[in-house]
CSV table of C-alpha atoms and ligand atoms in Angstrom, one decimal:
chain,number,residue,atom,x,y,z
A,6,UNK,CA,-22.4,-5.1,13.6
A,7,UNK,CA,-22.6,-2.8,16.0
A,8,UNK,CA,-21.0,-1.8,18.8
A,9,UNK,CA,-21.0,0.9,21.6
A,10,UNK,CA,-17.9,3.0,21.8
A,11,UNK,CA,-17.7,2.4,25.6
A,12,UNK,CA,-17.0,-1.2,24.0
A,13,UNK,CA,-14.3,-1.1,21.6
A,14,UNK,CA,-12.3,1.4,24.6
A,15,UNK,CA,-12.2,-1.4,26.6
A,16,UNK,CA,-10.9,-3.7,24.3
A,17,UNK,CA,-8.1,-1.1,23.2
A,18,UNK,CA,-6.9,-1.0,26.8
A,19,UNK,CA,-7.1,-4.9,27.2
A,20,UNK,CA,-4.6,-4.7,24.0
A,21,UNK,CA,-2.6,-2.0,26.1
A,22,UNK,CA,-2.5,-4.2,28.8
A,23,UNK,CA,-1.5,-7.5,27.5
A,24,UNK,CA,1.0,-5.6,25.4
A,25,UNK,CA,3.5,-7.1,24.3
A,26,UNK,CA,1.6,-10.1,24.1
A,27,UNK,CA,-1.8,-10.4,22.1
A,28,UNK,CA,-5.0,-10.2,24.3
A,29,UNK,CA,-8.0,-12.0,23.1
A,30,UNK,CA,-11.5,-12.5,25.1
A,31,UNK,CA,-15.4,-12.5,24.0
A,32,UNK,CA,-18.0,-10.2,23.0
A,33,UNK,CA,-22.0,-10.9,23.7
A,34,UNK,CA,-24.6,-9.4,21.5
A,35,UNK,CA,-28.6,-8.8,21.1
A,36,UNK,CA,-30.2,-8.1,17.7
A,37,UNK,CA,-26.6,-7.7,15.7
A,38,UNK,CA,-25.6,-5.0,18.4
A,39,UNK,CA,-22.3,-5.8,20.8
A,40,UNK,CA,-23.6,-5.8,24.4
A,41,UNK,CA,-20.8,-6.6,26.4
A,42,UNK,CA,-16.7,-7.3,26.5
A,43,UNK,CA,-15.7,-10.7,28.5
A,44,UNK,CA,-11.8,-10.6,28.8
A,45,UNK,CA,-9.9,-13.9,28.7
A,46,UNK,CA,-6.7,-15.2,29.3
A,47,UNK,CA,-4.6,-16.2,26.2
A,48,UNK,CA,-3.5,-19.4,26.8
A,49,UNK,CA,-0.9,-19.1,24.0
A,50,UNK,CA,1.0,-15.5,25.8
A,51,UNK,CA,2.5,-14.9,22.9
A,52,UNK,CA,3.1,-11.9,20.9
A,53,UNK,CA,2.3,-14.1,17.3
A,54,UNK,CA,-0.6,-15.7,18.5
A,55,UNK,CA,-3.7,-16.2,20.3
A,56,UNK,CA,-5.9,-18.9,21.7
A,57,UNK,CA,-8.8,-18.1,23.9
A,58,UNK,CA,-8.0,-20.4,27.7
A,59,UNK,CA,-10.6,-22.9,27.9
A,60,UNK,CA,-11.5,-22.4,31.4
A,61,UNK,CA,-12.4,-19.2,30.2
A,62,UNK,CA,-14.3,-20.0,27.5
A,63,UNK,CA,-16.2,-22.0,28.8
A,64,UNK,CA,-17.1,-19.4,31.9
A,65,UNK,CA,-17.3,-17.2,29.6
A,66,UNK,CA,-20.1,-18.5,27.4
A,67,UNK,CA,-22.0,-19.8,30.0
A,68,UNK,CA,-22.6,-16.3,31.3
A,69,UNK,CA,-23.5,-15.0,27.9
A,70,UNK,CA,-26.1,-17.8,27.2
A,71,UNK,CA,-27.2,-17.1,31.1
A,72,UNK,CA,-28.1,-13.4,29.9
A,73,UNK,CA,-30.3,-15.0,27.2
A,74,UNK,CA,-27.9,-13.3,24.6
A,75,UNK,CA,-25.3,-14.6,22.1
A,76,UNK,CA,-21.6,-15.1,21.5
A,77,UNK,CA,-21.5,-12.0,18.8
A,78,UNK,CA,-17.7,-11.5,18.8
A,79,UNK,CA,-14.3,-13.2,19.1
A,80,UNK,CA,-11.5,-10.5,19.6
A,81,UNK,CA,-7.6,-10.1,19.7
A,82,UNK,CA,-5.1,-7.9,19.4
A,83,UNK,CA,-2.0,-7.1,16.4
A,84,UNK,CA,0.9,-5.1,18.8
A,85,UNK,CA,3.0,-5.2,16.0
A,86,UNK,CA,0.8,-5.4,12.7
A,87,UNK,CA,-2.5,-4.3,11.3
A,88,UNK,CA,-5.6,-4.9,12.4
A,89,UNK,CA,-6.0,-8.2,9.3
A,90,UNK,CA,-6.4,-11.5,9.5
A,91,UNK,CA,-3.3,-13.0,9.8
A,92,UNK,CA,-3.1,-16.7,8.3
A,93,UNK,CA,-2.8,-17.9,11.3
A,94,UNK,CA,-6.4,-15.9,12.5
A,95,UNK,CA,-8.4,-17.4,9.7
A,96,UNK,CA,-7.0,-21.0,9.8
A,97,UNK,CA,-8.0,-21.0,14.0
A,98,UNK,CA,-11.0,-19.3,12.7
A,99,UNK,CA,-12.2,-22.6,10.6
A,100,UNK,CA,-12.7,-24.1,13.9
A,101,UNK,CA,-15.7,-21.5,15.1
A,102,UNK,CA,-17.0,-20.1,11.8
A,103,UNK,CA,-19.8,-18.2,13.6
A,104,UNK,CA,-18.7,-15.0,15.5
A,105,UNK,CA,-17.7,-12.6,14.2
A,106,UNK,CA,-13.4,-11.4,14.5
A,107,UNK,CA,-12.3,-8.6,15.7
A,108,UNK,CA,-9.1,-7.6,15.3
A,109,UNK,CA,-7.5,-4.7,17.3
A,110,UNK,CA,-4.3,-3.3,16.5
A,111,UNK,CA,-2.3,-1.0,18.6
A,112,UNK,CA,0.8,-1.3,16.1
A,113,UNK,CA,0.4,3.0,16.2
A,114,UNK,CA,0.1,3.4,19.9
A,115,UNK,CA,-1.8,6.7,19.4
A,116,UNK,CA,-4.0,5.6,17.0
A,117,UNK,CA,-5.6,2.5,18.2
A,118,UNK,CA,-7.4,1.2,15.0
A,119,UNK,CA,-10.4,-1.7,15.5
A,120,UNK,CA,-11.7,-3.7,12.3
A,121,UNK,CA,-14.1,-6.6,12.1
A,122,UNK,CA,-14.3,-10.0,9.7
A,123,UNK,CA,-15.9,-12.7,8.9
A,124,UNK,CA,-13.7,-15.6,8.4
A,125,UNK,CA,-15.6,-18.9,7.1
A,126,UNK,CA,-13.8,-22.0,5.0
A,127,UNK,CA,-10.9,-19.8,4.3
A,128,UNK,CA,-12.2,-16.7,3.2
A,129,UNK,CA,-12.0,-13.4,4.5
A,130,UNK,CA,-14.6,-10.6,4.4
A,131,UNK,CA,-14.6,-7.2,6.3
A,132,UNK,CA,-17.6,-6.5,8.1
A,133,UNK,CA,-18.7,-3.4,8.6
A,134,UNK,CA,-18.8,-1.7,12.7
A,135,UNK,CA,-21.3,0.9,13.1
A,136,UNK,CA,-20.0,2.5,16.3
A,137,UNK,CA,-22.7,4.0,18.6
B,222,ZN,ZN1,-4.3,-12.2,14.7
């Protein structure tokens, strides 16, 4: 996948934000490239765990499909951990087995470190970012 630099920034700072809870929101795409970052609430404010707030959701993809694009990229944020699928990730993940997750972790403050997966029927597979 790939994604803009200006991109995964903002998601870093959403992590910074939220911190010490776990941010989460949406990513659109065009053509397997990352277009745009729609924060959401987690409804969960938790530190452990994330679920993306319906309301927002649901606002949320109805502007992406209003662009004409797609739903490219679930992402959250690890304060505490690396930037893996916790078992907790991939068993919310069987739910929506379409986006793609990205997982940011801020566990080394300085060194902000983004990773993508694909998480279907249980199984976990990195996926590689190209960053432009
Ligand atoms: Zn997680």
């Amino acid at each position: 996948m790939e994604i803009p630099q200006e991109l995964i920034d903002r998601i870093v700072d959403h992590a910074r934000e939220e911190a010490p809870n776990e941010c989460c929101g949406l990513v659109s795409g065009a053509d397997g490239a990352a277009t745009e970052v729609f924060p959401a609430r987690n409804e969960m404010a938790s530190p452990l765990a994330y679920n993306v707030h319906p309301q927002d959701l649901l606002l949320i993809t109805e502007e992406i499909e209003g662009r004409g694009e797609d739903l490219a990229a679930i992402y959250h944020s690890h304060t505490k951990s690396p930037a893996e699928p916790s078992q907790t990730d991939i068993n919310l993940a069987a739910n929506w087995p379409d986006p793609v997750y990205l997982i940011c972790s801020i566990a080394d403050p300085d060194a902000p470190v983004l990773r993508a997966w694909r998480l279907r029927d249980g199984s976990v597979a990195e996926v590689e970012l190209k960053v432009s």
